[in-house]
């Protein structure tokens, strides 16, 4: 093709058709420019397609991570509520000086269980590593940053700051007053029950009730934090779904 155009130019020059030659040369330049522009456009289209595919893959990973976080938050919030119910029952039982019965060992075990927040962050770490350049929606980026760097981090920091308190209470209450009894329920699942070494002494222990009351209030706060995190996480998932539909 190049030889063909060269022969045309040489023939026009040899015939002294300079004006036609210039028009032809300009036309040839325009064709070359158009070809380059088309090549660039195709290249840009390919790059955009690759970026879009990479973005959808990352967003899908984000969605999977966040769904796992919601599942964990929901599970731990349910367990928190079970613990809170047991705390109220134990408080009521002791404050009203009711007689001990075996079912209390189940509730004594429930009230000392603490579930620290655990979040899946693989997609967030990947996005953060490249400055979130893969994600095109600025609003979604801001929502993700707020969720991970503020909401999740606040929960982690809060639970860590309460760990010392929980461990101190646990050592005070359970090391001194309770012995463990392991068995299996009717479904064959392993269960753990805590039995007070001296229930009558426990009825007179005002420190136990005071600490248990504080423990319950903290657990209720944790339940509220988990609920807020669930709602905010679900909102971000909805934004991701909209991006994946485009």
mmCIF file with all atom_site columns, N, CA and C in Angstrom, residues 206-244:
data_model
loop_
_atom_site.group_PDB
_atom_site.id
_atom_site.type_symbol
_atom_site.label_atom_id
_atom_site.label_alt_id
_atom_site.label_comp_id
_atom_site.label_asym_id
_atom_site.label_entity_id
_atom_site.label_seq_id
_atom_site.pdbx_PDB_ins_code
_atom_site.Cartn_x
_atom_site.Cartn_y
_atom_site.Cartn_z
_atom_site.occupancy
_atom_site.B_iso_or_equiv
_atom_site.pdbx_formal_charge
_atom_site.auth_seq_id
_atom_site.auth_comp_id
_atom_site.auth_asym_id
_atom_site.auth_atom_id
_atom_site.pdbx_PDB_model_num
ATOM 1   N N  . UNK A 1 206 ? -22.440 -7.533 96.613 1.00 0.00 ? 206 UNK A N  1
ATOM 2   C CA . UNK A 1 206 ? -22.969 -6.370 95.897 1.00 0.00 ? 206 UNK A CA 1
ATOM 3   C C  . UNK A 1 206 ? -22.046 -5.950 94.750 1.00 0.00 ? 206 UNK A C  1
ATOM 4   N N  . UNK A 1 207 ? -20.767 -6.225 94.882 1.00 0.00 ? 207 UNK A N  1
ATOM 5   C CA . UNK A 1 207 ? -19.805 -5.888 93.834 1.00 0.00 ? 207 UNK A CA 1
ATOM 6   C C  . UNK A 1 207 ? -20.127 -6.652 92.547 1.00 0.00 ? 207 UNK A C  1
ATOM 7   N N  . UNK A 1 208 ? -20.568 -7.890 92.716 1.00 0.00 ? 208 UNK A N  1
ATOM 8   C CA . UNK A 1 208 ? -20.919 -8.707 91.553 1.00 0.00 ? 208 UNK A CA 1
ATOM 9   C C  . UNK A 1 208 ? -22.054 -8.055 90.759 1.00 0.00 ? 208 UNK A C  1
ATOM 10  N N  . UNK A 1 209 ? -23.102 -7.636 91.449 1.00 0.00 ? 209 UNK A N  1
ATOM 11  C CA . UNK A 1 209 ? -24.251 -7.032 90.771 1.00 0.00 ? 209 UNK A CA 1
ATOM 12  C C  . UNK A 1 209 ? -23.856 -5.714 90.109 1.00 0.00 ? 209 UNK A C  1
ATOM 13  N N  . UNK A 1 210 ? -23.045 -4.911 90.801 1.00 0.00 ? 210 UNK A N  1
ATOM 14  C CA . UNK A 1 210 ? -22.624 -3.626 90.237 1.00 0.00 ? 210 UNK A CA 1
ATOM 15  C C  . UNK A 1 210 ? -21.800 -3.813 88.971 1.00 0.00 ? 210 UNK A C  1
ATOM 16  N N  . UNK A 1 211 ? -20.872 -4.749 89.011 1.00 0.00 ? 211 UNK A N  1
ATOM 17  C CA . UNK A 1 211 ? -20.030 -4.995 87.844 1.00 0.00 ? 211 UNK A CA 1
ATOM 18  C C  . UNK A 1 211 ? -20.841 -5.606 86.709 1.00 0.00 ? 211 UNK A C  1
ATOM 19  N N  . UNK A 1 212 ? -21.761 -6.487 87.066 1.00 0.00 ? 212 UNK A N  1
ATOM 20  C CA . UNK A 1 212 ? -22.606 -7.107 86.046 1.00 0.00 ? 212 UNK A CA 1
ATOM 21  C C  . UNK A 1 212 ? -23.486 -6.057 85.362 1.00 0.00 ? 212 UNK A C  1
ATOM 22  N N  . UNK A 1 213 ? -23.956 -5.087 86.122 1.00 0.00 ? 213 UNK A N  1
ATOM 23  C CA . UNK A 1 213 ? -24.778 -4.014 85.561 1.00 0.00 ? 213 UNK A CA 1
ATOM 24  C C  . UNK A 1 213 ? -23.982 -3.182 84.559 1.00 0.00 ? 213 UNK A C  1
ATOM 25  N N  . UNK A 1 214 ? -22.738 -2.860 84.908 1.00 0.00 ? 214 UNK A N  1
ATOM 26  C CA . UNK A 1 214 ? -21.880 -2.105 83.987 1.00 0.00 ? 214 UNK A CA 1
ATOM 27  C C  . UNK A 1 214 ? -21.583 -2.933 82.746 1.00 0.00 ? 214 UNK A C  1
ATOM 28  N N  . UNK A 1 215 ? -21.313 -4.214 82.949 1.00 0.00 ? 215 UNK A N  1
ATOM 29  C CA . UNK A 1 215 ? -21.039 -5.135 81.844 1.00 0.00 ? 215 UNK A CA 1
ATOM 30  C C  . UNK A 1 215 ? -22.227 -5.168 80.883 1.00 0.00 ? 215 UNK A C  1
ATOM 31  N N  . UNK A 1 216 ? -23.425 -5.243 81.445 1.00 0.00 ? 216 UNK A N  1
ATOM 32  C CA . UNK A 1 216 ? -24.632 -5.278 80.604 1.00 0.00 ? 216 UNK A CA 1
ATOM 33  C C  . UNK A 1 216 ? -24.787 -3.998 79.790 1.00 0.00 ? 216 UNK A C  1
ATOM 34  N N  . UNK A 1 217 ? -24.545 -2.856 80.430 1.00 0.00 ? 217 UNK A N  1
ATOM 35  C CA . UNK A 1 217 ? -24.677 -1.583 79.722 1.00 0.00 ? 217 UNK A CA 1
ATOM 36  C C  . UNK A 1 217 ? -23.677 -1.479 78.566 1.00 0.00 ? 217 UNK A C  1
ATOM 37  N N  . UNK A 1 218 ? -22.467 -1.957 78.792 1.00 0.00 ? 218 UNK A N  1
ATOM 38  C CA . UNK A 1 218 ? -21.473 -1.960 77.709 1.00 0.00 ? 218 UNK A CA 1
ATOM 39  C C  . UNK A 1 218 ? -21.896 -2.891 76.577 1.00 0.00 ? 218 UNK A C  1
ATOM 40  N N  . UNK A 1 219 ? -22.406 -4.044 76.940 1.00 0.00 ? 219 UNK A N  1
ATOM 41  C CA . UNK A 1 219 ? -22.856 -4.999 75.920 1.00 0.00 ? 219 UNK A CA 1
ATOM 42  C C  . UNK A 1 219 ? -24.026 -4.430 75.122 1.00 0.00 ? 219 UNK A C  1
ATOM 43  N N  . UNK A 1 220 ? -24.923 -3.720 75.785 1.00 0.00 ? 220 UNK A N  1
ATOM 44  C CA . UNK A 1 220 ? -26.035 -3.072 75.080 1.00 0.00 ? 220 UNK A CA 1
ATOM 45  C C  . UNK A 1 220 ? -25.515 -2.013 74.114 1.00 0.00 ? 220 UNK A C  1
ATOM 46  N N  . UNK A 1 221 ? -24.486 -1.292 74.528 1.00 0.00 ? 221 UNK A N  1
ATOM 47  C CA . UNK A 1 221 ? -23.878 -0.296 73.646 1.00 0.00 ? 221 UNK A CA 1
ATOM 48  C C  . UNK A 1 221 ? -23.238 -0.972 72.441 1.00 0.00 ? 221 UNK A C  1
ATOM 49  N N  . UNK A 1 222 ? -22.567 -2.094 72.693 1.00 0.00 ? 222 UNK A N  1
ATOM 50  C CA . UNK A 1 222 ? -21.957 -2.851 71.597 1.00 0.00 ? 222 UNK A CA 1
ATOM 51  C C  . UNK A 1 222 ? -23.025 -3.307 70.598 1.00 0.00 ? 222 UNK A C  1
ATOM 52  N N  . UNK A 1 223 ? -24.173 -3.715 71.137 1.00 0.00 ? 223 UNK A N  1
ATOM 53  C CA . UNK A 1 223 ? -25.273 -4.146 70.265 1.00 0.00 ? 223 UNK A CA 1
ATOM 54  C C  . UNK A 1 223 ? -25.746 -2.994 69.386 1.00 0.00 ? 223 UNK A C  1
ATOM 55  N N  . UNK A 1 224 ? -25.812 -1.802 69.960 1.00 0.00 ? 224 UNK A N  1
ATOM 56  C CA . UNK A 1 224 ? -26.207 -0.616 69.192 1.00 0.00 ? 224 UNK A CA 1
ATOM 57  C C  . UNK A 1 224 ? -25.182 -0.313 68.104 1.00 0.00 ? 224 UNK A C  1
ATOM 58  N N  . UNK A 1 225 ? -23.901 -0.404 68.445 1.00 0.00 ? 225 UNK A N  1
ATOM 59  C CA . UNK A 1 225 ? -22.841 -0.155 67.462 1.00 0.00 ? 225 UNK A CA 1
ATOM 60  C C  . UNK A 1 225 ? -22.919 -1.157 66.313 1.00 0.00 ? 225 UNK A C  1
ATOM 61  N N  . UNK A 1 226 ? -23.174 -2.407 66.651 1.00 0.00 ? 226 UNK A N  1
ATOM 62  C CA . UNK A 1 226 ? -23.280 -3.433 65.597 1.00 0.00 ? 226 UNK A CA 1
ATOM 63  C C  . UNK A 1 226 ? -24.482 -3.143 64.698 1.00 0.00 ? 226 UNK A C  1
ATOM 64  N N  . UNK A 1 227 ? -25.596 -2.731 65.296 1.00 0.00 ? 227 UNK A N  1
ATOM 65  C CA . UNK A 1 227 ? -26.779 -2.408 64.495 1.00 0.00 ? 227 UNK A CA 1
ATOM 66  C C  . UNK A 1 227 ? -26.513 -1.254 63.540 1.00 0.00 ? 227 UNK A C  1
ATOM 67  N N  . UNK A 1 228 ? -25.846 -0.199 64.034 1.00 0.00 ? 228 UNK A N  1
ATOM 68  C CA . UNK A 1 228 ? -25.500 0.937  63.173 1.00 0.00 ? 228 UNK A CA 1
ATOM 69  C C  . UNK A 1 228 ? -24.592 0.492  62.028 1.00 0.00 ? 228 UNK A C  1
ATOM 70  N N  . UNK A 1 229 ? -23.626 -0.351 62.349 1.00 0.00 ? 229 UNK A N  1
ATOM 71  C CA . UNK A 1 229 ? -22.689 -0.832 61.327 1.00 0.00 ? 229 UNK A CA 1
ATOM 72  C C  . UNK A 1 229 ? -23.403 -1.679 60.278 1.00 0.00 ? 229 UNK A C  1
ATOM 73  N N  . UNK A 1 230 ? -24.369 -2.478 60.706 1.00 0.00 ? 230 UNK A N  1
ATOM 74  C CA . UNK A 1 230 ? -25.144 -3.289 59.764 1.00 0.00 ? 230 UNK A CA 1
ATOM 75  C C  . UNK A 1 230 ? -25.892 -2.405 58.785 1.00 0.00 ? 230 UNK A C  1
ATOM 76  N N  . UNK A 1 231 ? -26.550 -1.361 59.303 1.00 0.00 ? 231 UNK A N  1
ATOM 77  C CA . UNK A 1 231 ? -27.317 -0.457 58.439 1.00 0.00 ? 231 UNK A CA 1
ATOM 78  C C  . UNK A 1 231 ? -26.405 0.271  57.442 1.00 0.00 ? 231 UNK A C  1
ATOM 79  N N  . UNK A 1 232 ? -25.284 0.792  57.919 1.00 0.00 ? 232 UNK A N  1
ATOM 80  C CA . UNK A 1 232 ? -24.382 1.523  57.029 1.00 0.00 ? 232 UNK A CA 1
ATOM 81  C C  . UNK A 1 232 ? -23.747 0.598  55.993 1.00 0.00 ? 232 UNK A C  1
ATOM 82  N N  . UNK A 1 233 ? -23.422 -0.613 56.407 1.00 0.00 ? 233 UNK A N  1
ATOM 83  C CA . UNK A 1 233 ? -22.835 -1.576 55.472 1.00 0.00 ? 233 UNK A CA 1
ATOM 84  C C  . UNK A 1 233 ? -23.829 -1.952 54.382 1.00 0.00 ? 233 UNK A C  1
ATOM 85  N N  . UNK A 1 234 ? -25.074 -2.159 54.753 1.00 0.00 ? 234 UNK A N  1
ATOM 86  C CA . UNK A 1 234 ? -26.107 -2.498 53.763 1.00 0.00 ? 234 UNK A CA 1
ATOM 87  C C  . UNK A 1 234 ? -26.328 -1.352 52.772 1.00 0.00 ? 234 UNK A C  1
ATOM 88  N N  . UNK A 1 235 ? -26.226 -0.113 53.237 1.00 0.00 ? 235 UNK A N  1
ATOM 89  C CA . UNK A 1 235 ? -26.363 1.041  52.330 1.00 0.00 ? 235 UNK A CA 1
ATOM 90  C C  . UNK A 1 235 ? -25.239 1.061  51.301 1.00 0.00 ? 235 UNK A C  1
ATOM 91  N N  . UNK A 1 236 ? -24.034 0.748  51.737 1.00 0.00 ? 236 UNK A N  1
ATOM 92  C CA . UNK A 1 236 ? -22.903 0.702  50.805 1.00 0.00 ? 236 UNK A CA 1
ATOM 93  C C  . UNK A 1 236 ? -23.070 -0.444 49.815 1.00 0.00 ? 236 UNK A C  1
ATOM 94  N N  . UNK A 1 237 ? -23.583 -1.562 50.280 1.00 0.00 ? 237 UNK A N  1
ATOM 95  C CA . UNK A 1 237 ? -23.840 -2.698 49.390 1.00 0.00 ? 237 UNK A CA 1
ATOM 96  C C  . UNK A 1 237 ? -24.833 -2.298 48.299 1.00 0.00 ? 237 UNK A C  1
ATOM 97  N N  . UNK A 1 238 ? -25.855 -1.525 48.673 1.00 0.00 ? 238 UNK A N  1
ATOM 98  C CA . UNK A 1 238 ? -26.833 -1.050 47.688 1.00 0.00 ? 238 UNK A CA 1
ATOM 99  C C  . UNK A 1 238 ? -26.169 -0.161 46.636 1.00 0.00 ? 238 UNK A C  1
ATOM 100 N N  . UNK A 1 239 ? -25.250 0.700  47.049 1.00 0.00 ? 239 UNK A N  1
ATOM 101 C CA . UNK A 1 239 ? -24.527 1.549  46.095 1.00 0.00 ? 239 UNK A CA 1
ATOM 102 C C  . UNK A 1 239 ? -23.674 0.707  45.148 1.00 0.00 ? 239 UNK A C  1
ATOM 103 N N  . UNK A 1 240 ? -23.056 -0.315 45.694 1.00 0.00 ? 240 UNK A N  1
ATOM 104 C CA . UNK A 1 240 ? -22.237 -1.210 44.868 1.00 0.00 ? 240 UNK A CA 1
ATOM 105 C C  . UNK A 1 240 ? -23.111 -1.942 43.852 1.00 0.00 ? 240 UNK A C  1
ATOM 106 N N  . UNK A 1 241 ? -24.284 -2.375 44.268 1.00 0.00 ? 241 UNK A N  1
ATOM 107 C CA . UNK A 1 241 ? -25.220 -3.053 43.355 1.00 0.00 ? 241 UNK A CA 1
ATOM 108 C C  . UNK A 1 241 ? -25.584 -2.155 42.180 1.00 0.00 ? 241 UNK A C  1
ATOM 109 N N  . UNK A 1 242 ? -25.796 -0.873 42.450 1.00 0.00 ? 242 UNK A N  1
ATOM 110 C CA . UNK A 1 242 ? -26.117 0.065  41.383 1.00 0.00 ? 242 UNK A CA 1
ATOM 111 C C  . UNK A 1 242 ? -24.966 0.185  40.391 1.00 0.00 ? 242 UNK A C  1
ATOM 112 N N  . UNK A 1 243 ? -23.742 0.203  40.896 1.00 0.00 ? 243 UNK A N  1
ATOM 113 C CA . UNK A 1 243 ? -22.568 0.278  40.019 1.00 0.00 ? 243 UNK A CA 1
ATOM 114 C C  . UNK A 1 243 ? -22.413 -0.987 39.186 1.00 0.00 ? 243 UNK A C  1
ATOM 115 N N  . UNK A 1 244 ? -22.699 -2.117 39.778 1.00 0.00 ? 244 UNK A N  1
ATOM 116 C CA . UNK A 1 244 ? -22.557 -3.391 39.069 1.00 0.00 ? 244 UNK A CA 1
ATOM 117 C C  . UNK A 1 244 ? -23.624 -3.556 37.993 1.00 0.00 ? 244 UNK A C  1
#
